Amino acid sequence: MDCIFCKIVSGEIPSVKLYEDDRVLAFMDINPLNDGHLLIIPKAHAATIHEITEADFLAVMSATRKLAAAVKKALNPEGINLLQLNGKAANQVVPHLHVHIVPRWSGDGVTVSQWELVPGDMEKIKGIADQIRKDLK
Ligand code: 5GP
Ligand code: ZN
């Protein structure tokens, strides 16, 4: 399959690897938003949260926790953003699921988690919650 991250898993494309187990690979992002920006992916191809198996997703999240602890020890960031984008509308560029770990320091200028808080219409919020609850299994 013509997938950059599958090629990183197979070794066809080189990467700076950090961690690997049966299900998961973690490696450094080559366009880092900050020092220590890294990615955690399932080894089995899954484009988004909608395709990945529960076992693979849990393995990715477990590795994410491990990597976050190592980043904290190694780089001592003041904070960490976890990012996981699904679909073009959400700005996902590589269609193989990945979690970003982005270490943060106050005043670092990284804008990824900045948004203005604008109160929503509570009736609309409740209506949308009803819609989502209906489809929870
Ligand atoms: P997203 O799909 O969540 O927008 O982000 C994709 C991420 O993958 C980007 O941060 C980008 O820098 C990273 N990326 C894209 N191609 C490569 C690559 O070949 N190697 C590595 N290590 N990272 C990549
Ligand atoms: Zn892939």
PDB file of N, CA and C in Angstrom, residues 4 15 17-19 33-34 40 56 58 64 68 73 80 83 96 99 107 110 125 131-133:
ATOM      1  N   ILE A   4       2.900   6.351   3.612  1.00  0.00           N
ATOM      2  CA  ILE A   4       4.211   6.744   4.163  1.00  0.00           C
ATOM      3  C   ILE A   4       4.494   6.028   5.480  1.00  0.00           C
ATOM      4  N   SER A  15      13.377   6.210   9.707  1.00  0.00           N
ATOM      5  CA  SER A  15      12.797   7.076  10.743  1.00  0.00           C
ATOM      6  C   SER A  15      13.684   7.002  11.976  1.00  0.00           C
ATOM      7  N   LYS A  17      13.610   6.066  15.336  1.00  0.00           N
ATOM      8  CA  LYS A  17      12.693   5.271  16.172  1.00  0.00           C
ATOM      9  C   LYS A  17      12.957   5.483  17.657  1.00  0.00           C
ATOM     10  N   LEU A  18      11.873   5.426  18.412  1.00  0.00           N
ATOM     11  CA  LEU A  18      11.955   5.595  19.867  1.00  0.00           C
ATOM     12  C   LEU A  18      11.516   4.351  20.610  1.00  0.00           C
ATOM     13  N   TYR A  19      10.484   3.686  20.088  1.00  0.00           N
ATOM     14  CA  TYR A  19       9.849   2.589  20.811  1.00  0.00           C
ATOM     15  C   TYR A  19       9.120   1.707  19.813  1.00  0.00           C
ATOM     16  N   LEU A  33       6.912  20.596  15.673  1.00  0.00           N
ATOM     17  CA  LEU A  33       6.313  21.855  16.141  1.00  0.00           C
ATOM     18  C   LEU A  33       7.117  22.415  17.305  1.00  0.00           C
ATOM     19  N   ASN A  34       7.846  21.545  17.987  1.00  0.00           N
ATOM     20  CA  ASN A  34       8.648  21.906  19.146  1.00  0.00           C
ATOM     21  C   ASN A  34       9.683  20.804  19.354  1.00  0.00           C
ATOM     22  N   ILE A  40       3.131   8.403  17.507  1.00  0.00           N
ATOM     23  CA  ILE A  40       2.885   7.006  17.881  1.00  0.00           C
ATOM     24  C   ILE A  40       1.853   6.459  16.896  1.00  0.00           C
ATOM     25  N   ASP A  56      -5.699  -2.320  18.938  1.00  0.00           N
ATOM     26  CA  ASP A  56      -4.610  -1.474  18.438  1.00  0.00           C
ATOM     27  C   ASP A  56      -4.697  -0.065  19.024  1.00  0.00           C
ATOM     28  N   LEU A  58      -5.964   0.835  21.908  1.00  0.00           N
ATOM     29  CA  LEU A  58      -5.529   0.778  23.312  1.00  0.00           C
ATOM     30  C   LEU A  58      -4.006   0.668  23.394  1.00  0.00           C
ATOM     31  N   THR A  64       1.519   5.776  24.191  1.00  0.00           N
ATOM     32  CA  THR A  64       1.513   7.248  24.304  1.00  0.00           C
ATOM     33  C   THR A  64       1.810   7.664  25.740  1.00  0.00           C
ATOM     34  N   ALA A  68       5.042   9.747  26.862  1.00  0.00           N
ATOM     35  CA  ALA A  68       4.852  11.037  27.543  1.00  0.00           C
ATOM     36  C   ALA A  68       5.691  11.086  28.819  1.00  0.00           C
ATOM     37  N   LYS A  73      10.587  13.194  31.562  1.00  0.00           N
ATOM     38  CA  LYS A  73      11.876  12.983  32.240  1.00  0.00           C
ATOM     39  C   LYS A  73      13.034  13.576  31.437  1.00  0.00           C
ATOM     40  N   ILE A  80       2.306  19.082  27.885  1.00  0.00           N
ATOM     41  CA  ILE A  80       2.345  18.224  26.689  1.00  0.00           C
ATOM     42  C   ILE A  80       0.980  18.288  26.019  1.00  0.00           C
ATOM     43  N   LEU A  83      -2.228  15.215  20.259  1.00  0.00           N
ATOM     44  CA  LEU A  83      -3.075  15.570  19.121  1.00  0.00           C
ATOM     45  C   LEU A  83      -3.315  14.326  18.289  1.00  0.00           C
ATOM     46  N   HIS A  96      -2.812   7.534   8.019  1.00  0.00           N
ATOM     47  CA  HIS A  96      -2.505   6.339   8.830  1.00  0.00           C
ATOM     48  C   HIS A  96      -2.532   6.876  10.255  1.00  0.00           C
ATOM     49  N   VAL A  99      -0.881   9.455  16.849  1.00  0.00           N
ATOM     50  CA  VAL A  99      -1.000  10.396  17.957  1.00  0.00           C
ATOM     51  C   VAL A  99       0.278  11.226  17.982  1.00  0.00           C
ATOM     52  N   GLY A 107       5.048  30.350  26.478  1.00  0.00           N
ATOM     53  CA  GLY A 107       5.649  31.333  25.577  1.00  0.00           C
ATOM     54  C   GLY A 107       6.378  30.717  24.400  1.00  0.00           C
ATOM     55  N   VAL A 110       3.859  28.026  20.004  1.00  0.00           N
ATOM     56  CA  VAL A 110       3.118  26.981  19.276  1.00  0.00           C
ATOM     57  C   VAL A 110       1.623  27.269  19.445  1.00  0.00           C
ATOM     58  N   ILE A 125     -26.658  22.615  22.485  1.00  0.00           N
ATOM     59  CA  ILE A 125     -25.679  21.662  23.043  1.00  0.00           C
ATOM     60  C   ILE A 125     -26.396  20.410  23.545  1.00  0.00           C
ATOM     61  N   GLN A 131     -28.508  13.504  20.348  1.00  0.00           N
ATOM     62  CA  GLN A 131     -28.212  12.814  19.078  1.00  0.00           C
ATOM     63  C   GLN A 131     -27.068  11.819  19.258  1.00  0.00           C
ATOM     64  N   ILE A 132     -26.015  12.249  19.960  1.00  0.00           N
ATOM     65  CA  ILE A 132     -24.842  11.383  20.132  1.00  0.00           C
ATOM     66  C   ILE A 132     -25.183  10.196  21.024  1.00  0.00           C
ATOM     67  N   ARG A 133     -25.891  10.466  22.132  1.00  0.00           N
ATOM     68  CA  ARG A 133     -26.267   9.390  23.075  1.00  0.00           C
ATOM     69  C   ARG A 133     -27.038   8.276  22.388  1.00  0.00           C
TER      70      ARG A 133
END
